[in-house]
Tab-separated table of C-alpha atoms and ligand atoms in Angstrom:
chain	number	residue	atom	x	y	z
A	1	MET	CA	13.507	-66.384	-84.328
A	2	PRO	CA	16.253	-63.942	-83.619
A	3	THR	CA	16.178	-60.945	-85.757
A	4	ARG	CA	19.172	-61.231	-88.262
A	5	PHE	CA	20.995	-58.556	-90.216
A	6	PRO	CA	22.273	-58.948	-93.631
A	7	ASP	CA	25.535	-60.901	-94.400
A	8	GLY	CA	28.572	-58.379	-94.243
A	9	PHE	CA	26.814	-55.800	-91.921
A	10	LEU	CA	29.273	-53.493	-90.432
A	11	TRP	CA	29.193	-53.147	-86.576
A	12	GLY	CA	31.108	-50.399	-84.999
A	13	THR	CA	31.156	-47.150	-82.981
A	14	ALA	CA	31.631	-43.660	-84.006
A	15	ALA	CA	34.349	-41.199	-82.905
A	16	SER	CA	35.668	-37.702	-83.920
A	17	ALA	CA	39.079	-36.449	-83.752
A	18	TYR	CA	38.459	-33.529	-81.357
A	19	GLN	CA	36.399	-35.458	-78.941
A	20	PHE	CA	38.907	-38.281	-78.638
A	21	GLU	CA	42.416	-37.517	-79.448
A	22	GLY	CA	43.227	-34.700	-76.864
A	23	GLY	CA	45.543	-31.862	-77.320
A	24	ASN	CA	44.229	-30.370	-80.478
A	25	THR	CA	45.755	-26.901	-79.867
A	26	SER	CA	45.968	-26.045	-83.667
A	27	SER	CA	42.169	-26.193	-83.818
A	28	ASP	CA	39.619	-23.297	-83.398
A	29	TRP	CA	37.667	-25.249	-80.493
A	30	TRP	CA	40.862	-25.081	-78.372
A	31	ALA	CA	40.721	-21.382	-78.231
A	32	TRP	CA	36.904	-21.529	-78.018
A	33	GLU	CA	37.145	-23.627	-74.997
A	34	GLN	CA	39.410	-21.192	-73.143
A	35	GLN	CA	36.690	-18.450	-73.393
A	36	PRO	CA	34.782	-18.209	-70.209
A	37	GLY	CA	31.308	-19.569	-70.299
A	38	ARG	CA	31.590	-21.530	-73.361
A	39	ILE	CA	31.813	-25.227	-71.868
A	40	LEU	CA	29.498	-26.202	-69.269
A	41	ASN	CA	31.264	-26.289	-65.808
A	42	GLY	CA	34.176	-24.821	-67.528
A	43	ASP	CA	35.202	-28.326	-68.469
A	44	ARG	CA	38.238	-28.642	-70.991
A	45	SER	CA	38.861	-31.304	-73.838
A	46	GLY	CA	42.278	-31.809	-72.385
A	47	LEU	CA	43.699	-35.189	-72.968
A	48	ALA	CA	40.160	-36.303	-74.125
A	49	CYS	CA	40.270	-40.168	-74.663
A	50	ASP	CA	44.036	-39.786	-75.242
A	51	TRP	CA	43.760	-41.478	-78.781
A	52	TRP	CA	46.615	-39.301	-80.048
A	53	ARG	CA	48.879	-41.445	-77.967
A	54	HIS	CA	46.979	-44.635	-77.096
A	55	ALA	CA	43.972	-45.087	-79.545
A	56	GLU	CA	45.218	-48.679	-80.014
A	57	ALA	CA	44.293	-49.632	-76.566
A	58	ASP	CA	40.729	-48.892	-77.407
A	59	PHE	CA	41.032	-50.621	-80.759
A	60	ASP	CA	41.765	-53.757	-78.601
A	61	LEU	CA	38.435	-53.045	-76.890
A	62	MET	CA	36.643	-53.119	-80.122
A	63	VAL	CA	38.071	-56.391	-81.035
A	64	ALA	CA	36.804	-57.771	-77.709
A	65	LEU	CA	33.342	-56.458	-78.619
A	66	HIS	CA	33.528	-58.279	-82.019
A	67	GLN	CA	33.488	-54.930	-83.957
A	68	ASN	CA	34.362	-54.951	-87.712
A	69	ALA	CA	34.186	-51.143	-88.324
A	70	LEU	CA	35.106	-47.880	-86.817
A	71	ARG	CA	34.027	-44.402	-87.839
A	72	LEU	CA	36.713	-41.690	-86.906
A	73	SER	CA	37.928	-38.467	-88.132
A	74	VAL	CA	41.076	-36.784	-88.823
A	75	GLU	CA	41.889	-33.154	-87.501
A	76	TRP	CA	42.588	-30.731	-90.296
A	77	GLY	CA	44.622	-28.471	-87.979
A	78	ARG	CA	46.936	-31.158	-86.948
A	79	LEU	CA	47.912	-32.203	-90.577
A	80	GLU	CA	47.899	-28.637	-91.688
A	81	PRO	CA	48.573	-26.362	-88.712
A	82	GLU	CA	49.654	-23.371	-90.749
A	83	GLU	CA	48.441	-22.556	-94.164
A	84	GLY	CA	50.387	-24.779	-96.539
A	85	ARG	CA	52.557	-26.321	-93.900
A	86	TRP	CA	51.777	-30.156	-94.015
A	87	ASP	CA	52.802	-32.061	-90.585
A	88	ARG	CA	54.403	-35.317	-91.779
A	89	PRO	CA	54.568	-36.850	-88.313
A	90	ALA	CA	50.970	-36.271	-87.777
A	91	GLU	CA	50.100	-37.935	-91.106
A	92	GLU	CA	52.426	-40.800	-90.131
A	93	ARG	CA	50.362	-41.167	-86.827
A	94	TYR	CA	47.149	-41.167	-88.370
A	95	LEU	CA	48.477	-43.844	-90.985
A	96	GLU	CA	49.688	-45.800	-87.946
A	97	MET	CA	46.263	-45.721	-86.412
A	98	LEU	CA	44.582	-46.804	-89.539
A	99	ARG	CA	46.915	-49.768	-90.091
A	100	GLY	CA	46.352	-50.685	-86.423
A	101	LEU	CA	42.559	-50.917	-87.338
A	102	ARG	CA	43.167	-53.012	-90.590
A	103	ASP	CA	45.404	-55.410	-88.578
A	104	ARG	CA	42.483	-55.904	-86.245
A	105	GLY	CA	39.944	-56.556	-89.020
A	106	ILE	CA	38.280	-53.236	-88.450
A	107	GLU	CA	37.261	-51.382	-91.618
A	108	PRO	CA	37.946	-47.714	-91.155
A	109	LEU	CA	35.322	-44.900	-92.210
A	110	VAL	CA	37.110	-41.543	-92.086
A	111	THR	CA	35.629	-38.093	-91.811
A	112	LEU	CA	37.450	-35.184	-93.082
A	113	ASN	CA	35.585	-32.496	-91.066
A	114	HIS	CA	33.925	-33.074	-87.884
A	115	PHE	CA	32.932	-29.723	-86.459
A	116	THR	CA	36.535	-28.031	-85.910
A	117	LEU	CA	38.780	-26.088	-88.265
A	118	PRO	CA	42.295	-25.225	-87.992
A	119	ARG	CA	42.819	-22.034	-86.282
A	120	TRP	CA	44.124	-20.315	-89.515
A	121	VAL	CA	41.148	-21.054	-91.491
A	122	ALA	CA	38.884	-19.714	-88.551
A	123	GLU	CA	41.043	-16.425	-88.301
A	124	ARG	CA	40.367	-15.935	-92.039
A	125	GLY	CA	36.709	-16.114	-91.440
A	126	GLY	CA	36.040	-19.977	-91.024
A	127	TRP	CA	32.909	-21.110	-92.995
A	128	LEU	CA	32.568	-17.448	-94.218
A	129	TRP	CA	35.800	-17.346	-96.031
A	130	ASP	CA	35.640	-18.116	-99.789
A	131	GLY	CA	38.918	-19.631	-99.560
A	132	ILE	CA	37.728	-22.403	-97.291
A	133	VAL	CA	36.552	-24.304	-100.468
A	134	PRO	CA	39.636	-24.692	-102.197
A	135	ALA	CA	41.651	-25.120	-99.058
A	136	PHE	CA	39.286	-28.013	-97.798
A	137	GLY	CA	39.680	-29.759	-101.139
A	138	ALA	CA	43.347	-29.583	-101.157
A	139	PHE	CA	43.449	-30.985	-97.636
A	140	ALA	CA	41.134	-33.762	-98.513
A	141	GLY	CA	42.958	-34.742	-101.598
A	142	ARG	CA	46.314	-34.624	-100.011
A	143	PHE	CA	45.071	-37.059	-97.105
A	144	ALA	CA	43.257	-39.285	-99.463
A	145	ARG	CA	46.391	-39.711	-101.704
A	146	ALA	CA	48.352	-40.406	-98.529
A	147	ALA	CA	45.999	-43.154	-97.202
A	148	GLY	CA	45.735	-44.573	-100.798
A	149	ARG	CA	49.520	-44.996	-101.268
A	150	ALA	CA	49.853	-46.600	-97.792
A	151	ALA	CA	48.222	-49.615	-99.187
A	152	SER	CA	47.480	-52.667	-97.065
A	153	GLY	CA	47.652	-56.053	-98.897
A	154	GLY	CA	47.047	-54.129	-102.197
A	155	ALA	CA	43.855	-52.268	-100.910
A	156	PRO	CA	44.218	-48.366	-99.874
A	157	LEU	CA	44.174	-48.306	-96.128
A	158	VAL	CA	40.963	-46.144	-96.213
A	159	ASP	CA	38.570	-45.993	-99.213
A	160	PHE	CA	35.467	-45.159	-97.346
A	161	TRP	CA	35.090	-41.497	-96.511
A	162	ILE	CA	32.661	-38.835	-95.106
A	163	THR	CA	33.454	-35.227	-96.175
A	164	ILE	CA	31.578	-33.370	-93.506
A	165	ASN	CA	29.695	-34.350	-90.329
A	166	GLU	CA	26.295	-32.992	-89.845
A	167	PRO	CA	26.839	-29.725	-91.719
A	168	VAL	CA	23.388	-28.174	-91.072
A	169	GLY	CA	23.165	-28.906	-87.384
A	170	HIS	CA	26.689	-27.649	-86.804
A	171	LEU	CA	26.099	-24.590	-88.706
A	172	ILE	CA	22.771	-23.800	-86.809
A	173	SER	CA	24.585	-24.401	-83.566
A	174	ALA	CA	27.239	-22.214	-84.414
A	175	TYR	CA	25.908	-19.243	-86.413
A	176	ILE	CA	22.203	-19.412	-85.188
A	177	LEU	CA	22.324	-20.554	-81.586
A	178	GLY	CA	25.912	-19.494	-80.909
A	179	ARG	CA	26.617	-22.696	-78.863
A	180	PHE	CA	29.544	-23.803	-81.020
A	181	ALA	CA	32.529	-21.763	-82.326
A	182	PRO	CA	32.581	-19.152	-83.733
A	183	GLY	CA	29.446	-18.051	-81.946
A	184	ARG	CA	26.285	-16.300	-82.890
A	185	ALA	CA	26.437	-14.297	-86.369
A	186	GLY	CA	22.784	-14.545	-87.703
A	187	LEU	CA	20.543	-16.034	-90.285
A	188	ALA	CA	22.410	-14.237	-93.214
A	189	ALA	CA	25.849	-15.427	-92.086
A	190	PHE	CA	24.206	-18.974	-91.595
A	191	THR	CA	23.091	-18.869	-95.237
A	192	ARG	CA	26.403	-17.816	-96.601
A	193	ALA	CA	28.343	-20.459	-94.472
A	194	LEU	CA	25.768	-23.160	-95.886
A	195	VAL	CA	26.508	-22.354	-99.467
A	196	ARG	CA	30.322	-22.462	-98.667
A	197	SER	CA	29.778	-25.819	-96.932
A	198	VAL	CA	27.951	-27.461	-100.021
A	199	GLN	CA	30.584	-26.078	-102.134
A	200	ALA	CA	33.307	-27.506	-100.014
A	201	HIS	CA	31.648	-30.940	-99.658
A	202	ALA	CA	31.636	-30.932	-103.516
A	203	VAL	CA	35.303	-30.067	-103.847
A	204	ALA	CA	36.200	-32.630	-101.346
A	205	TYR	CA	34.118	-35.430	-103.023
A	206	HIS	CA	35.929	-34.801	-106.265
A	207	ALA	CA	39.300	-34.397	-104.778
A	208	VAL	CA	39.115	-37.762	-102.985
A	209	HIS	CA	37.679	-39.580	-106.059
A	210	GLU	CA	40.633	-38.023	-108.131
A	211	ALA	CA	43.038	-39.640	-105.327
A	212	GLN	CA	41.031	-42.849	-105.355
A	213	PRO	CA	38.729	-43.511	-108.155
A	214	ALA	CA	37.281	-46.487	-106.454
A	215	ALA	CA	36.602	-44.597	-103.156
A	216	ARG	CA	33.140	-44.448	-101.499
A	217	VAL	CA	32.511	-40.958	-100.428
A	218	GLY	CA	29.455	-39.581	-98.632
A	219	LEU	CA	28.010	-37.339	-95.998
A	220	ALA	CA	26.849	-37.908	-92.289
A	221	ALA	CA	23.546	-36.054	-92.078
A	222	TYR	CA	21.819	-35.336	-88.723
A	223	LEU	CA	18.268	-36.496	-89.444
A	224	ARG	CA	15.596	-35.461	-86.983
A	225	PRO	CA	11.832	-35.754	-88.068
A	226	ALA	CA	9.938	-32.776	-87.087
A	227	VAL	CA	6.105	-33.104	-86.079
A	228	PRO	CA	3.752	-30.407	-84.998
A	229	ALA	CA	2.877	-30.381	-81.357
A	230	ASN	CA	-0.635	-29.438	-82.229
A	231	PRO	CA	-1.509	-31.188	-85.618
A	232	ARG	CA	-4.553	-28.891	-85.664
A	233	SER	CA	-2.670	-25.673	-85.591
A	234	PRO	CA	-1.500	-24.239	-88.992
A	235	LEU	CA	1.299	-22.397	-87.296
A	236	ASP	CA	2.541	-25.363	-85.594
A	237	ARG	CA	2.365	-27.394	-88.886
A	238	TRP	CA	4.174	-24.526	-90.739
A	239	VAL	CA	6.901	-24.394	-88.450
A	240	ALA	CA	7.453	-28.185	-88.330
A	241	ARG	CA	7.392	-28.200	-92.142
A	242	ARG	CA	10.171	-25.492	-92.502
A	243	LEU	CA	12.235	-27.136	-89.718
A	244	ASP	CA	12.017	-30.424	-91.525
A	245	HIS	CA	13.003	-28.838	-94.813
A	246	ILE	CA	16.068	-26.865	-93.217
A	247	VAL	CA	17.315	-29.499	-90.859
A	248	ASN	CA	16.672	-32.603	-92.912
A	249	TRP	CA	16.379	-32.038	-96.547
A	250	MET	CA	17.584	-28.771	-98.054
A	251	TYR	CA	21.393	-29.980	-97.934
A	252	LEU	CA	20.872	-33.461	-98.994
A	253	ASP	CA	18.663	-32.279	-102.026
A	254	ALA	CA	21.373	-29.925	-103.017
A	255	LEU	CA	23.814	-32.840	-103.172
A	256	ALA	CA	21.298	-34.782	-105.147
A	257	THR	CA	20.236	-32.158	-107.705
A	258	GLY	CA	22.805	-29.128	-107.581
A	259	ARG	CA	20.097	-26.830	-106.463
A	260	LEU	CA	19.930	-25.440	-102.828
A	261	ALA	CA	16.789	-24.223	-101.741
A	262	GLY	CA	17.883	-22.204	-98.544
A	263	PRO	CA	15.861	-20.732	-95.620
A	264	PHE	CA	13.248	-18.174	-96.593
A	265	GLY	CA	13.101	-18.995	-100.158
A	266	VAL	CA	16.577	-18.123	-101.011
A	267	ARG	CA	17.899	-20.321	-103.943
A	268	PHE	CA	21.360	-21.166	-105.236
A	269	ARG	CA	22.684	-23.126	-107.958
A	270	VAL	CA	25.630	-25.370	-107.039
A	271	PRO	CA	25.921	-27.560	-110.130
A	272	GLN	CA	29.405	-29.099	-108.851
A	273	ALA	CA	27.520	-30.624	-106.088
A	274	SER	CA	25.088	-32.548	-108.200
A	275	GLY	CA	25.382	-36.355	-107.490
A	276	THR	CA	28.154	-36.174	-104.882
A	277	MET	CA	27.042	-38.964	-102.585
A	278	ASP	CA	27.941	-42.705	-103.052
A	279	PHE	CA	26.165	-43.481	-100.010
A	280	LEU	CA	24.230	-41.630	-97.200
A	281	GLY	CA	25.264	-41.545	-93.541
A	282	VAL	CA	22.435	-41.124	-91.040
A	283	ASN	CA	23.049	-39.850	-87.613
A	284	TYR	CA	19.893	-40.194	-85.573
A	285	TYR	CA	19.285	-39.263	-82.117
A	286	THR	CA	15.732	-38.118	-81.536
A	287	ARG	CA	12.598	-36.230	-82.991
A	288	SER	CA	11.538	-32.725	-82.719
A	289	ARG	CA	7.873	-32.109	-81.655
A	290	VAL	CA	7.607	-28.396	-82.050
A	291	ALA	CA	5.231	-25.452	-81.418
A	292	PHE	CA	5.386	-22.002	-83.181
A	293	ASP	CA	6.544	-19.252	-80.894
A	294	LEU	CA	6.503	-15.770	-82.000
A	295	ARG	CA	9.080	-14.914	-79.022
A	296	ARG	CA	11.695	-16.990	-80.429
A	297	PRO	CA	12.877	-15.479	-83.777
A	298	GLY	CA	16.346	-16.287	-82.904
A	299	HIS	CA	15.317	-19.840	-82.770
A	300	LEU	CA	13.543	-19.805	-86.167
A	301	PHE	CA	10.165	-19.369	-84.140
A	302	VAL	CA	10.466	-22.963	-82.809
A	303	ARG	CA	9.725	-24.045	-79.397
A	304	ASP	CA	10.457	-27.803	-78.576
A	305	GLU	CA	7.607	-29.604	-76.742
A	306	PRO	CA	8.430	-33.276	-76.011
A	307	PRO	CA	5.220	-35.046	-75.371
A	308	SER	CA	4.216	-35.569	-71.655
A	309	GLY	CA	5.334	-39.017	-70.669
A	310	ALA	CA	8.234	-38.890	-72.947
A	311	VAL	CA	11.417	-40.818	-71.689
A	312	ILE	CA	14.227	-38.157	-71.840
A	313	SER	CA	17.880	-39.087	-71.521
A	314	ASP	CA	20.558	-37.495	-69.275
A	315	GLY	CA	20.662	-33.749	-68.890
A	316	GLY	CA	17.237	-33.234	-70.774
A	317	TYR	CA	19.398	-34.321	-73.759
A	318	SER	CA	16.553	-35.807	-75.930
A	319	GLU	CA	13.302	-37.777	-76.090
A	320	ILE	CA	14.130	-41.544	-76.692
A	321	TYR	CA	11.983	-42.130	-79.929
A	322	PRO	CA	13.205	-45.245	-81.899
A	323	ASP	CA	10.054	-44.955	-84.415
A	324	GLY	CA	11.785	-41.642	-85.690
A	325	LEU	CA	14.663	-43.820	-86.862
A	326	LEU	CA	12.266	-46.117	-88.972
A	327	ALA	CA	10.603	-42.837	-90.406
A	328	VAL	CA	14.014	-41.572	-91.320
A	329	LEU	CA	15.079	-44.623	-93.211
A	330	GLY	CA	11.727	-44.751	-95.172
A	331	ALA	CA	12.283	-41.160	-95.941
A	332	VAL	CA	15.943	-41.655	-97.379
A	333	ARG	CA	14.970	-44.230	-99.797
A	334	ARG	CA	14.128	-41.523	-102.188
A	335	TYR	CA	17.967	-40.981	-102.781
A	336	GLY	CA	18.366	-44.450	-103.855
A	337	LEU	CA	21.674	-44.717	-102.117
A	338	PRO	CA	23.258	-47.478	-99.659
A	339	VAL	CA	22.741	-46.201	-96.105
A	340	TYR	CA	24.875	-46.463	-93.029
A	341	ILE	CA	23.812	-45.481	-89.487
A	342	THR	CA	26.756	-43.266	-88.811
A	343	GLU	CA	25.803	-42.265	-85.374
A	344	ASN	CA	23.042	-43.368	-82.769
A	345	GLY	CA	23.186	-43.114	-79.020
A	346	LEU	CA	22.284	-41.396	-75.934
A	347	PRO	CA	23.839	-39.966	-72.680
A	348	ASP	CA	23.109	-42.373	-69.884
A	349	ALA	CA	25.662	-42.299	-67.159
A	350	ASP	CA	24.032	-45.268	-65.306
A	351	ASP	CA	23.249	-47.209	-68.339
A	352	ASP	CA	19.491	-47.980	-67.211
A	353	LEU	CA	18.152	-46.783	-70.624
A	354	ARG	CA	20.830	-47.771	-73.104
A	355	PRO	CA	20.382	-51.560	-73.548
A	356	GLY	CA	16.701	-50.995	-74.467
A	357	PHE	CA	17.723	-47.896	-76.577
A	358	ILE	CA	20.128	-50.184	-78.550
A	359	VAL	CA	17.838	-53.121	-79.054
A	360	GLU	CA	14.729	-50.908	-79.857
A	361	HIS	CA	16.647	-48.730	-82.471
A	362	LEU	CA	18.252	-51.887	-84.048
A	363	ARG	CA	14.794	-53.441	-84.167
A	364	ARG	CA	13.832	-50.610	-86.436
A	365	VAL	CA	16.878	-50.975	-88.531
A	366	ALA	CA	15.953	-54.514	-89.257
A	367	GLN	CA	12.338	-53.569	-90.003
A	368	ALA	CA	13.730	-50.885	-92.441
A	369	VAL	CA	16.002	-53.408	-94.205
A	370	ASP	CA	12.904	-55.838	-94.451
A	371	GLU	CA	10.983	-52.915	-96.259
A	372	GLY	CA	13.794	-52.532	-98.799
A	373	CYS	CA	16.059	-49.776	-97.272
A	374	PRO	CA	19.598	-50.770	-97.965
A	375	VAL	CA	21.072	-50.211	-94.618
A	376	ARG	CA	24.742	-51.822	-94.617
A	377	GLY	CA	26.001	-50.853	-91.229
A	378	TYR	CA	25.611	-49.378	-87.731
A	379	TYR	CA	28.022	-47.187	-85.784
A	380	HIS	CA	27.108	-46.586	-82.134
A	381	TRP	CA	27.818	-43.169	-80.517
A	382	SER	CA	30.224	-44.113	-78.904
A	383	LEU	CA	32.859	-46.543	-77.417
A	384	VAL	CA	34.007	-44.543	-74.496
A	385	ASP	CA	32.618	-41.262	-72.790
A	386	ASN	CA	34.039	-38.230	-74.667
A	387	PHE	CA	34.267	-34.473	-74.656
A	388	GLU	CA	30.716	-33.428	-75.633
A	389	TRP	CA	31.423	-30.056	-77.140
A	390	ALA	CA	29.605	-27.255	-75.120
A	391	ASP	CA	28.328	-29.974	-72.695
A	392	GLY	CA	31.871	-30.764	-71.723
A	393	TRP	CA	32.060	-34.103	-69.693
A	394	SER	CA	28.587	-33.761	-68.398
A	395	LEU	CA	27.052	-36.175	-70.884
A	396	ARG	CA	28.243	-39.788	-71.091
A	397	PHE	CA	27.723	-41.489	-74.292
A	398	GLY	CA	30.118	-44.398	-73.794
A	399	LEU	CA	29.516	-48.133	-73.836
A	400	TYR	CA	32.613	-47.801	-71.412
A	401	ALA	CA	32.636	-45.106	-68.679
A	402	LEU	CA	35.765	-43.052	-68.749
A	403	ASP	CA	37.382	-41.062	-65.992
A	404	PRO	CA	39.367	-38.331	-67.933
A	405	ALA	CA	41.508	-37.626	-65.088
A	406	THR	CA	42.850	-41.211	-64.821
A	407	GLN	CA	41.954	-42.370	-68.107
A	408	VAL	CA	40.472	-45.658	-66.526
A	409	ARG	CA	37.634	-47.232	-68.712
A	410	THR	CA	34.852	-49.157	-67.056
A	411	ALA	CA	32.518	-51.448	-69.134
A	412	ARG	CA	28.755	-50.384	-68.591
A	413	PRO	CA	26.451	-53.345	-69.243
A	414	SER	CA	25.408	-52.164	-72.689
A	415	ALA	CA	29.172	-53.165	-73.901
A	416	ALA	CA	28.663	-56.707	-73.615
A	417	LEU	CA	24.975	-56.661	-74.964
A	418	TYR	CA	26.464	-54.549	-78.064
A	419	GLY	CA	29.329	-56.991	-78.548
A	420	GLU	CA	27.011	-60.076	-78.604
A	421	ILE	CA	24.739	-58.410	-81.043
A	422	SER	CA	27.994	-57.519	-83.409
A	423	ARG	CA	29.200	-61.202	-82.784
A	424	SER	CA	25.942	-62.869	-83.776
A	425	ASN	CA	25.004	-60.328	-86.398
A	426	ALA	CA	21.416	-60.687	-84.940
A	427	LEU	CA	19.286	-59.390	-81.953
A	428	PRO	CA	18.823	-61.492	-79.029
B	1	FCB	C1	26.408	-35.574	-82.818
B	1	FCB	C2	27.890	-35.287	-83.031
B	1	FCB	C3	28.879	-36.059	-82.316
B	1	FCB	C4	28.359	-36.035	-80.817
B	1	FCB	C5	26.848	-36.708	-80.667
B	1	FCB	C6	26.531	-36.860	-79.359
B	1	FCB	O1	25.511	-34.521	-83.361
B	1	FCB	O2	28.027	-35.465	-84.492
B	1	FCB	O3	30.241	-35.473	-82.418
B	1	FCB	O4	28.685	-34.850	-80.206
B	1	FCB	O5	26.227	-35.915	-81.526
């Protein structure tokens, strides 16, 4: 018997504006890219996947793969390139893209913040600036109103939203590890940014609902189970527990309860955030097997130790570990929310691991559904190779290979496999 998915299951891919559109010159990452040493091999996002001009050509590829969903984001710096100046042509282009999706029977899920900020926000302090909270709320409300007005057949163009992508992972990469803009600033700055982020999520959640009372609004959380390298070592167990709390649960618990239990026991009340998830987006890539390491205070005393014999994807990116997705889907049932897998994928230029990766992860999704986890959709990261942040073009996540110089796409074998799964709503 084939493994079937529930009726109405969403099958799609995930993307982000900065990684796909090209030419996002008003964003903080554009300036960050120009600094020497920030991006592997000195790569540049450049035209990226050229979506700002030609996204529709890739929407046609999605139709050929029987997709009924796309997760994409809008670039705040494009819509509001200077404080208070709204760019109408940019808004119109986004609405045109969203209409293009609707016309093709593809349901858009729109992320309002996927790692980047307008340059003017970054110059005022980015996530450390108090003003980011109202500014992000105003931006979110304004775009939600525009997408609500531009109805298609009576329904809003978009009524399915993610406020912020992977807030914790992003702030760790930026403020603690220094791999992302604006660069390392330490744990105290991280904690301040974290509180702003929770407040900004809450403000955006309420602003979108004010614009569209029937909207579904959630968060895309990077969830990565943490296990001790040596289960008999109390220090390894301690570091795994602490990492699990910081990376996986502290932010989501704050959105459930209005109380944020930050790193090292600091606590904040954020009552406006309580109950601000209509669904949960799960981004799952891998697990962490960790040891305590006194020499790594800058990495929260964590040393990653993948098990010997683990299968690792390109560039040492991550251990392939499908059971971790099952564990995550079991753990999130505590929130009692509908769940979407909003990202899952791997860098694999020659596509020798991806087909097995897709099937094995989807097998765990089907099992989780059987066990009562309300998973409603799956978005593979990603349709085409794209600009992978600090790793530039070195990591190839696409079902389609992309040559960024010529913009030529070439299907990898996984594309047909994923298309067939989407068409049949079942695993082969
Ligand atoms: C996720 C990010 C996404 C992409 C994938 C590979 O953490 O959300 O933008 O970079 O990793």
